[in-house]
Amino acid sequence: MTNSDTIKILPLGGVGHFGKNMMVIESSQDITIVDAGVLFSKNDDGELDLEIPDIQYLRSTQKPISAILITHGHEDHIGAIPFIAKELNVPIFAPPMAMELIKSKLKEHHLLDTITLNPISLGDKIKLGRITAEPFQMCHSIPDSLGIALHTPAGLVIHTGDFKIDHSPLYGPKADLHKLAQWGQSGVLALLSDSTYATHSGHTESERILTASFESMVGQAKGRIIFATFASSIYRIQQIMDIAEKFGRYVTVLGRKMEQNISISRRLEHLTIHPDTLINRQTARSLPDEKLVIITTGTQGEPTSGLVRLADKRHKQAELSDTDTVIVSSSPIPGNEKESSRTIDNLLRQGVKVFYNEIADVHVHGHGSQEDLKLVINLTKPKYFIPIHGDYRMLTAHQELAVECSVPPLNALIIENGDVLEIGHRSAGIIDKIDLEPGLIANRRY
Ligand SMILES: [Zn+2]
Ligand SMILES: [Zn+2]
């Protein structure tokens, strides 16, 4: 094995803890980066900190950086771009939905004209020095979610991005399992795979199972429906739009982010809404309550969200009435349980009917569980397996799954942020450790 046949894999974030995902893939001559996300964390003073990956390694490297490749448009994958893109001055490649969200971020930071943005399409083969990137279809909770296959001098490295395996999604594409199987046949050097639900047994259920549950909730409701979800969960929004139409209800939107994402998704044809269904808030006020669905954010108890303002009786444009039904279509992300529960308590105090994840089918996860993760490992048959995107216990659980799927124990490698993993045809190992700073950008009162 010559030095030029090896590849280095260096996570600058996202491995060993959730958030600020950023993976460096380095050949003997150049560097390619996958994702550039943020991490929101609460500090001891109760403030919400915004952290980005420490890019000192990228500042000091002598090798050219070819590109930042983006897998999808969630904050933990694109949120750091406005803070690092100008300094790194490298082109960004992103699928359409992520690209629109990146553009709006860069516009807010007055950086839109300074960064080279290249759209990614399926079937592209993006030549980046000695590495060629080939995006492939994955299925996740936001449209245009991709995995990226990196053809490197050492062999094929597959980065799954975030994914679930939904064999019959209501909307949007399935994961391209055929492609994964083909690569498995021709030989995969390393699989870097999403570990978020590696501790969950079984399969992650299809979005499809929620339809009957939502229809029953909407069917029983006497007054307005207030439906809260993530602003990026476009397929969930499509689902509630379709159900609203079926039950003869009109839909209005509370919240700037939700409005922006709905507008982008309609433009990209990820959302199909009958022209009469979506109405503005003024028109909504003139309709009887039983004709209305209000879509908003706030499932995690975010203080500036529509749902939390309604729960705290401090929304300027709307207030709750005791005939309202609230559907909290999410489960709390670890760390947000307290705020999420407090919001539900405050909604209940106002006498409204609330459906939430502990008592009703309101949410399915956007990440694959153990049997889904095993499927991807078995299809790709990687020589080396590297769990990514998760806390350490999830990485460990995912490593064990890989070994159960016949990856040799010494080839199922846990790395953490800052570890430099070198992989060649015959061996792989951590050869260095880069010290990383937290990368704190700003904080604000939570
Ligand atoms: Zn995601
Ligand atoms: Zn993610």
Short mmCIF file of C-alpha atoms and ligand atoms in Angstrom, two decimals:
data_model
loop_
_atom_site.label_atom_id
_atom_site.label_comp_id
_atom_site.label_asym_id
_atom_site.label_seq_id
_atom_site.Cartn_x
_atom_site.Cartn_y
_atom_site.Cartn_z
CA MET A 1 0.00 0.00 0.00
CA THR A 2 1.43 3.36 -0.96
CA ASN A 3 0.63 6.53 0.91
CA SER A 4 -1.29 7.81 -2.11
CA ASP A 5 -3.72 4.90 -1.82
CA THR A 6 -4.86 5.77 1.69
CA ILE A 7 -7.65 8.05 2.77
CA LYS A 8 -8.08 9.98 6.00
CA ILE A 9 -11.43 10.43 7.67
CA LEU A 10 -11.63 13.18 10.29
CA PRO A 11 -14.91 14.21 11.94
CA LEU A 12 -14.84 17.85 13.10
CA GLY A 13 -18.29 17.42 14.65
CA GLY A 14 -21.29 15.12 14.96
CA VAL A 15 -19.56 11.96 16.17
CA GLY A 16 -19.81 11.25 19.92
CA HIS A 17 -22.50 13.91 20.35
CA PHE A 18 -25.44 15.17 18.33
CA GLY A 19 -25.22 18.22 16.10
CA LYS A 20 -22.67 20.30 14.17
CA ASN A 21 -21.99 17.50 11.70
CA MET A 22 -18.88 17.95 9.62
CA MET A 23 -16.78 15.17 8.10
CA VAL A 24 -13.41 15.71 6.44
CA ILE A 25 -12.40 13.18 3.76
CA GLU A 26 -8.75 13.67 2.83
CA SER A 27 -6.76 12.07 0.02
CA SER A 28 -2.99 12.43 -0.38
CA GLN A 29 -3.57 15.59 -2.40
CA ASP A 30 -6.86 17.23 -1.44
CA ILE A 31 -9.76 17.51 0.97
CA THR A 32 -13.52 17.16 0.56
CA ILE A 33 -15.95 18.05 3.36
CA VAL A 34 -19.38 16.54 3.98
CA ASP A 35 -21.87 18.83 5.81
CA ALA A 36 -21.35 21.90 7.99
CA GLY A 37 -23.94 21.99 10.76
CA VAL A 38 -24.64 23.72 14.07
CA LEU A 39 -25.37 22.44 17.53
CA PHE A 40 -27.82 24.16 19.88
CA SER A 41 -27.05 23.44 23.52
CA LYS A 42 -28.21 24.90 26.79
CA ASN A 43 -25.46 26.19 29.07
CA ASP A 44 -25.46 26.27 32.88
CA ASP A 45 -27.03 29.75 32.89
CA GLY A 46 -30.01 28.49 30.90
CA GLU A 47 -28.88 30.25 27.73
CA LEU A 48 -29.06 28.63 24.32
CA ASP A 49 -25.57 28.33 22.86
CA LEU A 50 -24.90 28.06 19.15
CA GLU A 51 -21.84 25.95 18.40
CA ILE A 52 -20.13 25.34 15.07
CA PRO A 53 -17.33 22.90 14.18
CA ASP A 54 -13.78 24.05 14.93
CA ILE A 55 -12.19 24.54 11.48
CA GLN A 56 -8.62 25.31 12.61
CA TYR A 57 -7.43 22.10 10.91
CA LEU A 58 -8.89 23.33 7.62
CA ARG A 59 -7.32 26.77 8.05
CA SER A 60 -3.86 25.33 8.55
CA THR A 61 -3.84 22.48 6.01
CA GLN A 62 -1.56 22.82 2.99
CA LYS A 63 -3.90 20.76 0.84
CA PRO A 64 -6.57 22.40 -1.31
CA ILE A 65 -10.16 21.99 -0.10
CA SER A 66 -12.29 21.04 -3.08
CA ALA A 67 -15.82 21.45 -1.77
CA ILE A 68 -18.37 21.22 0.99
CA LEU A 69 -20.98 18.61 0.02
CA ILE A 70 -24.32 18.90 1.79
CA THR A 71 -26.49 15.82 2.39
CA HIS A 72 -29.73 17.63 3.37
CA GLY A 73 -31.18 20.85 4.75
CA HIS A 74 -31.42 20.24 8.51
CA GLU A 75 -29.69 22.76 10.78
CA ASP A 76 -27.25 20.17 12.15
CA HIS A 77 -25.97 19.79 8.56
CA ILE A 78 -26.12 23.31 7.07
CA GLY A 79 -26.32 25.74 10.02
CA ALA A 80 -22.58 26.52 10.19
CA ILE A 81 -22.28 27.56 6.54
CA PRO A 82 -22.76 31.33 7.08
CA PHE A 83 -20.01 31.29 9.72
CA ILE A 84 -17.34 29.34 7.82
CA ALA A 85 -18.01 29.47 4.08
CA LYS A 86 -16.49 32.87 3.39
CA GLU A 87 -13.27 32.09 5.22
CA LEU A 88 -12.85 28.65 3.64
CA ASN A 89 -13.86 30.09 0.27
CA VAL A 90 -14.81 26.74 -1.26
CA PRO A 91 -17.76 25.85 -3.46
CA ILE A 92 -20.80 24.36 -1.76
CA PHE A 93 -22.72 21.55 -3.44
CA ALA A 94 -26.23 20.93 -2.12
CA PRO A 95 -29.50 19.30 -3.18
CA PRO A 96 -32.36 21.70 -4.08
CA MET A 97 -34.21 21.99 -0.74
CA ALA A 98 -30.98 22.42 1.24
CA MET A 99 -29.74 24.88 -1.39
CA GLU A 100 -32.77 27.15 -0.96
CA LEU A 101 -32.39 27.09 2.83
CA ILE A 102 -28.66 27.85 2.53
CA LYS A 103 -29.40 30.76 0.18
CA SER A 104 -31.81 32.30 2.66
CA LYS A 105 -29.22 31.97 5.45
CA LEU A 106 -26.48 33.53 3.31
CA LYS A 107 -28.84 36.34 2.36
CA GLU A 108 -29.51 37.10 6.04
CA HIS A 109 -25.74 37.29 6.59
CA HIS A 110 -25.20 39.41 3.42
CA LEU A 111 -23.00 36.66 1.97
CA LEU A 112 -25.12 35.40 -0.91
CA ASP A 113 -22.91 36.88 -3.65
CA THR A 114 -19.63 35.78 -2.09
CA ILE A 115 -20.09 31.99 -2.05
CA THR A 116 -20.14 29.62 -5.04
CA LEU A 117 -23.23 27.44 -4.84
CA ASN A 118 -23.66 24.39 -7.06
CA PRO A 119 -26.88 22.38 -7.14
CA ILE A 120 -26.55 18.61 -6.77
CA SER A 121 -28.73 16.30 -8.83
CA LEU A 122 -29.03 12.55 -8.56
CA GLY A 123 -26.81 10.88 -11.12
CA ASP A 124 -24.12 13.57 -10.83
CA LYS A 125 -20.51 12.50 -10.57
CA ILE A 126 -18.72 15.45 -9.05
CA LYS A 127 -14.97 15.38 -9.69
CA LEU A 128 -13.17 16.92 -6.73
CA GLY A 129 -9.43 16.39 -7.22
CA ARG A 130 -8.63 12.75 -6.48
CA ILE A 131 -12.10 12.14 -5.04
CA THR A 132 -15.28 11.79 -7.10
CA ALA A 133 -18.55 12.28 -5.23
CA GLU A 134 -21.69 10.49 -6.33
CA PRO A 135 -24.90 11.47 -4.51
CA PHE A 136 -27.62 8.87 -4.05
CA GLN A 137 -31.23 8.96 -2.87
CA MET A 138 -32.01 8.53 0.80
CA CYS A 139 -35.32 8.91 2.65
CA HIS A 140 -35.58 11.23 5.68
CA SER A 141 -37.96 13.76 7.22
CA ILE A 142 -36.98 16.63 4.88
CA PRO A 143 -37.18 16.42 1.06
CA ASP A 144 -34.02 16.03 -1.03
CA SER A 145 -32.08 13.98 1.52
CA LEU A 146 -29.04 12.34 0.00
CA GLY A 147 -26.25 9.98 0.88
CA ILE A 148 -22.90 10.55 -0.79
CA ALA A 149 -20.62 7.87 -2.23
CA LEU A 150 -17.02 9.04 -2.41
CA HIS A 151 -14.86 7.26 -4.95
CA THR A 152 -11.40 7.67 -3.41
CA PRO A 153 -7.94 6.31 -4.34
CA ALA A 154 -8.29 3.83 -1.47
CA GLY A 155 -11.75 2.61 -2.47
CA LEU A 156 -15.40 3.52 -2.15
CA VAL A 157 -16.47 5.36 1.01
CA ILE A 158 -20.24 5.64 1.53
CA HIS A 159 -21.63 8.41 3.77
CA THR A 160 -25.32 7.69 4.36
CA GLY A 161 -26.37 11.15 5.54
CA ASP A 162 -29.46 10.95 7.78
CA PHE A 163 -31.92 8.28 6.73
CA LYS A 164 -34.83 6.03 7.48
CA ILE A 165 -35.98 3.06 5.44
CA ASP A 166 -39.61 3.63 4.48
CA HIS A 167 -40.62 0.99 1.93
CA SER A 168 -43.89 2.76 1.16
CA PRO A 169 -43.53 6.48 1.90
CA LEU A 170 -46.70 8.52 1.46
CA TYR A 171 -44.77 11.28 -0.26
CA GLY A 172 -41.26 11.57 -1.62
CA PRO A 173 -38.81 8.90 -2.76
CA LYS A 174 -37.56 5.72 -1.13
CA ALA A 175 -33.91 5.16 -0.27
CA ASP A 176 -32.02 3.78 -3.29
CA LEU A 177 -31.37 0.32 -1.90
CA HIS A 178 -30.50 -1.02 -5.37
CA LYS A 179 -27.59 1.37 -5.61
CA LEU A 180 -26.35 0.33 -2.17
CA ALA A 181 -26.58 -3.33 -3.21
CA GLN A 182 -24.68 -2.67 -6.45
CA TRP A 183 -21.90 -1.00 -4.53
CA GLY A 184 -21.97 -3.90 -2.08
CA GLN A 185 -21.33 -6.24 -5.03
CA SER A 186 -18.48 -4.21 -6.47
CA GLY A 187 -16.83 -3.53 -3.10
CA VAL A 188 -17.23 -0.90 -0.38
CA LEU A 189 -14.14 0.12 1.56
CA ALA A 190 -15.97 1.97 4.33
CA LEU A 191 -19.54 2.70 5.38
CA LEU A 192 -20.20 5.78 7.51
CA SER A 193 -23.77 5.37 8.74
CA ASP A 194 -26.37 7.36 10.74
CA SER A 195 -26.52 6.04 14.34
CA THR A 196 -29.36 8.21 15.72
CA TYR A 197 -31.71 5.29 16.45
CA ALA A 198 -29.13 2.52 16.78
CA THR A 199 -30.45 1.83 20.28
CA HIS A 200 -34.04 1.33 19.02
CA SER A 201 -34.99 -2.24 18.20
CA GLY A 202 -37.06 -3.21 15.16
CA HIS A 203 -37.93 -1.03 12.17
CA THR A 204 -38.84 2.65 12.10
CA GLU A 205 -42.45 2.85 10.99
CA SER A 206 -43.67 4.46 7.77
CA GLU A 207 -45.11 7.99 7.82
CA ARG A 208 -48.15 6.27 6.31
CA ILE A 209 -49.30 4.88 9.68
CA LEU A 210 -50.07 8.39 10.97
CA THR A 211 -52.81 9.12 8.46
CA ALA A 212 -55.55 7.11 10.22
CA SER A 213 -54.57 8.62 13.55
CA PHE A 214 -54.65 12.24 12.29
CA GLU A 215 -57.91 11.64 10.43
CA SER A 216 -59.54 10.39 13.60
CA MET A 217 -58.32 13.45 15.56
CA VAL A 218 -59.47 15.89 12.89
CA GLY A 219 -62.76 14.01 12.43
CA GLN A 220 -63.61 14.30 16.14
CA ALA A 221 -62.60 17.95 16.54
CA LYS A 222 -65.40 20.44 17.24
CA GLY A 223 -63.35 23.60 16.75
CA ARG A 224 -59.99 24.59 15.27
CA ILE A 225 -57.08 22.19 14.82
CA ILE A 226 -53.69 23.58 15.79
CA PHE A 227 -51.07 21.31 14.25
CA ALA A 228 -47.48 21.75 15.45
CA THR A 229 -44.49 20.19 13.72
CA PHE A 230 -40.96 21.07 12.60
CA ALA A 231 -40.88 23.72 9.86
CA SER A 232 -38.69 21.36 7.81
CA SER A 233 -41.04 18.34 8.07
CA ILE A 234 -42.55 19.04 4.67
CA TYR A 235 -44.05 15.58 4.14
CA ARG A 236 -45.82 15.82 7.51
CA ILE A 237 -47.14 19.23 6.44
CA GLN A 238 -48.36 17.70 3.15
CA GLN A 239 -50.11 14.99 5.14
CA ILE A 240 -52.06 17.45 7.31
CA MET A 241 -52.85 19.64 4.27
CA ASP A 242 -54.36 16.61 2.51
CA ILE A 243 -56.36 15.65 5.60
CA ALA A 244 -57.59 19.25 5.99
CA GLU A 245 -58.80 19.20 2.36
CA LYS A 246 -60.50 15.84 2.89
CA PHE A 247 -62.41 17.22 5.90
CA GLY A 248 -63.31 20.50 4.18
CA ARG A 249 -61.01 22.64 6.31
CA TYR A 250 -58.81 25.57 5.29
CA VAL A 251 -55.23 25.96 6.45
CA THR A 252 -53.38 28.99 7.72
CA VAL A 253 -49.79 29.21 8.90
CA LEU A 254 -48.36 30.85 12.03
CA GLY A 255 -44.62 31.52 11.98
CA ARG A 256 -42.07 33.02 9.59
CA LYS A 257 -39.90 29.89 9.26
CA MET A 258 -42.92 27.71 8.53
CA GLU A 259 -44.15 30.20 5.91
CA GLN A 260 -40.71 30.32 4.29
CA ASN A 261 -40.34 26.54 4.12
CA ILE A 262 -43.83 26.04 2.73
CA SER A 263 -43.15 28.62 0.05
CA ILE A 264 -39.80 27.00 -0.90
CA SER A 265 -41.36 23.53 -0.96
CA ARG A 266 -44.21 24.63 -3.21
CA ARG A 267 -41.72 26.19 -5.60
CA LEU A 268 -39.68 22.96 -5.66
CA GLU A 269 -42.90 20.93 -6.02
CA HIS A 270 -42.32 19.04 -2.79
CA LEU A 271 -45.66 20.35 -1.52
CA THR A 272 -48.86 20.23 -3.54
CA ILE A 273 -51.65 22.33 -2.09
CA HIS A 274 -54.99 23.14 -3.67
CA PRO A 275 -54.96 26.90 -4.38
CA ASP A 276 -58.03 27.47 -2.16
CA THR A 277 -56.79 25.49 0.85
CA LEU A 278 -54.03 27.78 2.09
CA ILE A 279 -55.45 31.08 3.34
CA ASN A 280 -53.98 34.10 5.08
CA ARG A 281 -54.66 34.87 8.75
CA GLN A 282 -57.10 37.65 7.98
CA THR A 283 -59.32 35.36 5.90
CA ALA A 284 -58.96 32.69 8.59
CA ARG A 285 -60.46 35.05 11.18
CA SER A 286 -63.65 35.29 9.15
CA LEU A 287 -64.15 31.50 9.03
CA PRO A 288 -65.96 29.36 11.61
CA ASP A 289 -63.57 27.45 13.90
CA GLU A 290 -64.61 24.04 12.60
CA LYS A 291 -63.36 25.02 9.12
CA LEU A 292 -59.82 25.81 10.18
CA VAL A 293 -56.42 24.16 10.64
CA ILE A 294 -53.53 26.28 11.92
CA ILE A 295 -50.02 24.94 11.23
CA THR A 296 -47.20 26.18 13.42
CA THR A 297 -43.91 25.22 15.11
CA GLY A 298 -43.06 24.68 18.78
CA THR A 299 -43.05 20.92 19.41
CA GLN A 300 -39.76 21.28 21.30
CA GLY A 301 -41.03 24.08 23.53
CA GLU A 302 -39.04 26.76 21.67
CA PRO A 303 -39.97 30.06 23.38
CA THR A 304 -40.35 32.09 20.17
CA SER A 305 -42.51 29.48 18.40
CA GLY A 306 -46.20 29.85 17.62
CA LEU A 307 -47.30 26.95 19.84
CA VAL A 308 -45.41 28.14 22.93
CA ARG A 309 -46.71 31.70 22.53
CA LEU A 310 -50.24 30.32 22.30
CA ALA A 311 -49.63 28.09 25.33
CA ASP A 312 -48.24 31.05 27.31
CA LYS A 313 -51.06 33.40 26.17
CA ARG A 314 -48.61 35.83 24.58
CA HIS A 315 -49.30 35.40 20.87
CA LYS A 316 -50.12 38.76 19.30
CA GLN A 317 -52.27 37.40 16.46
CA ALA A 318 -54.10 34.45 17.97
CA GLU A 319 -55.40 32.96 21.20
CA LEU A 320 -56.75 29.56 22.14
CA SER A 321 -60.33 28.67 22.91
CA ASP A 322 -61.54 25.62 24.83
CA THR A 323 -63.00 24.04 21.68
CA ASP A 324 -59.54 23.89 20.04
CA THR A 325 -57.64 20.65 19.43
CA VAL A 326 -53.84 20.75 19.45
CA ILE A 327 -51.79 18.00 17.77
CA VAL A 328 -48.13 18.07 18.84
CA SER A 329 -46.67 16.04 15.97
CA SER A 330 -43.21 15.23 17.26
CA SER A 331 -41.40 13.68 20.18
CA PRO A 332 -39.04 15.79 22.27
CA ILE A 333 -35.41 15.72 21.20
CA PRO A 334 -33.27 14.61 24.21
CA GLY A 335 -32.61 17.73 26.29
CA ASN A 336 -35.90 19.40 25.31
CA GLU A 337 -38.23 17.21 27.41
CA LYS A 338 -38.82 19.83 30.12
CA GLU A 339 -39.79 22.66 27.77
CA SER A 340 -41.88 20.35 25.64
CA SER A 341 -43.82 19.03 28.67
CA ARG A 342 -44.26 22.54 30.07
CA THR A 343 -45.85 23.61 26.77
CA ILE A 344 -48.29 20.68 26.81
CA ASP A 345 -49.17 21.44 30.46
CA ASN A 346 -49.88 25.08 29.62
CA LEU A 347 -52.04 24.09 26.66
CA LEU A 348 -54.05 21.72 28.86
CA ARG A 349 -54.45 24.46 31.50
CA GLN A 350 -56.35 26.47 28.89
CA GLY A 351 -58.84 23.63 28.52
CA VAL A 352 -57.89 22.60 24.98
CA LYS A 353 -57.72 18.98 23.83
CA VAL A 354 -54.07 17.99 23.27
CA PHE A 355 -52.75 14.95 21.41
CA TYR A 356 -49.04 14.33 22.04
CA ASN A 357 -46.60 11.48 21.65
CA GLU A 358 -47.09 9.85 25.06
CA ILE A 359 -50.82 9.31 24.54
CA ALA A 360 -51.39 9.21 20.77
CA ASP A 361 -49.85 8.22 17.42
CA VAL A 362 -48.66 11.67 16.37
CA HIS A 363 -45.11 11.03 15.19
CA VAL A 364 -42.76 8.53 13.57
CA HIS A 365 -39.02 9.03 13.54
CA GLY A 366 -36.96 10.26 10.61
CA HIS A 367 -34.07 7.89 11.33
CA GLY A 368 -33.71 4.14 10.86
CA SER A 369 -33.91 1.72 13.80
CA GLN A 370 -31.73 -1.37 14.30
CA GLU A 371 -33.23 -3.61 11.59
CA ASP A 372 -33.07 -0.74 9.06
CA LEU A 373 -29.43 -0.07 9.94
CA LYS A 374 -28.63 -3.77 9.56
CA LEU A 375 -30.21 -3.75 6.10
CA VAL A 376 -27.88 -0.99 4.95
CA ILE A 377 -24.84 -2.77 6.42
CA ASN A 378 -25.82 -6.05 4.74
CA LEU A 379 -26.50 -4.44 1.37
CA THR A 380 -23.21 -2.57 1.28
CA LYS A 381 -21.04 -5.28 2.92
CA PRO A 382 -18.36 -2.75 3.90
CA LYS A 383 -14.82 -3.76 4.73
CA TYR A 384 -14.74 -1.08 7.44
CA PHE A 385 -17.71 0.26 9.34
CA ILE A 386 -17.74 3.66 11.06
CA PRO A 387 -20.85 4.72 13.01
CA ILE A 388 -21.55 8.48 12.79
CA HIS A 389 -24.26 11.00 13.79
CA GLY A 390 -24.92 10.10 17.42
CA ASP A 391 -23.92 10.12 21.06
CA TYR A 392 -21.24 7.63 22.08
CA ARG A 393 -23.73 5.02 23.28
CA MET A 394 -25.48 5.09 19.89
CA LEU A 395 -22.16 4.68 18.10
CA THR A 396 -21.41 1.69 20.33
CA ALA A 397 -24.83 0.14 19.69
CA HIS A 398 -24.36 0.64 15.94
CA GLN A 399 -20.87 -0.90 16.09
CA GLU A 400 -22.38 -3.99 17.74
CA LEU A 401 -25.00 -4.23 15.00
CA ALA A 402 -22.26 -4.16 12.35
CA VAL A 403 -20.42 -7.00 14.09
CA GLU A 404 -23.69 -8.99 14.27
CA CYS A 405 -23.90 -8.44 10.50
CA SER A 406 -20.46 -10.07 10.08
CA VAL A 407 -18.22 -7.01 9.90
CA PRO A 408 -15.02 -8.24 11.64
CA PRO A 409 -14.89 -6.69 15.15
CA LEU A 410 -11.53 -5.05 14.45
CA ASN A 411 -13.02 -3.41 11.33
CA ALA A 412 -16.00 -1.81 13.12
CA LEU A 413 -14.33 1.37 14.27
CA ILE A 414 -15.64 3.99 16.66
CA ILE A 415 -14.04 7.38 16.13
CA GLU A 416 -14.79 10.64 17.88
CA ASN A 417 -14.50 14.27 16.85
CA GLY A 418 -10.88 15.13 16.15
CA ASP A 419 -9.74 11.52 15.57
CA VAL A 420 -7.82 11.10 12.31
CA LEU A 421 -8.68 7.68 10.93
CA GLU A 422 -6.45 6.44 8.13
CA ILE A 423 -7.85 3.71 5.90
CA GLY A 424 -6.02 1.77 3.22
CA HIS A 425 -6.69 -1.50 1.40
CA ARG A 426 -5.13 -3.62 4.13
CA SER A 427 -5.46 -1.72 7.39
CA ALA A 428 -7.17 1.10 9.21
CA GLY A 429 -6.41 2.91 12.42
CA ILE A 430 -6.46 6.21 14.28
CA ILE A 431 -3.13 7.89 13.54
CA ASP A 432 -3.64 11.28 15.19
CA LYS A 433 -5.97 13.32 17.39
CA ILE A 434 -6.75 16.97 16.65
CA ASP A 435 -7.71 19.15 19.64
CA LEU A 436 -11.02 20.85 18.91
CA GLU A 437 -12.46 23.97 20.54
CA PRO A 438 -16.22 24.14 21.23
CA GLY A 439 -16.68 26.74 18.46
CA LEU A 440 -19.10 28.91 20.38
CA ILE A 441 -20.66 31.58 18.15
CA ALA A 442 -23.16 33.36 20.34
CA ASN A 443 -25.67 32.73 23.02
CA ARG A 444 -29.03 34.13 23.84
CA ARG A 445 -31.40 33.94 26.77
CA TYR A 446 -33.50 30.78 26.64
ZN ZN B 1 -31.58 15.27 9.34
ZN ZN B 2 -28.82 15.18 11.36
#
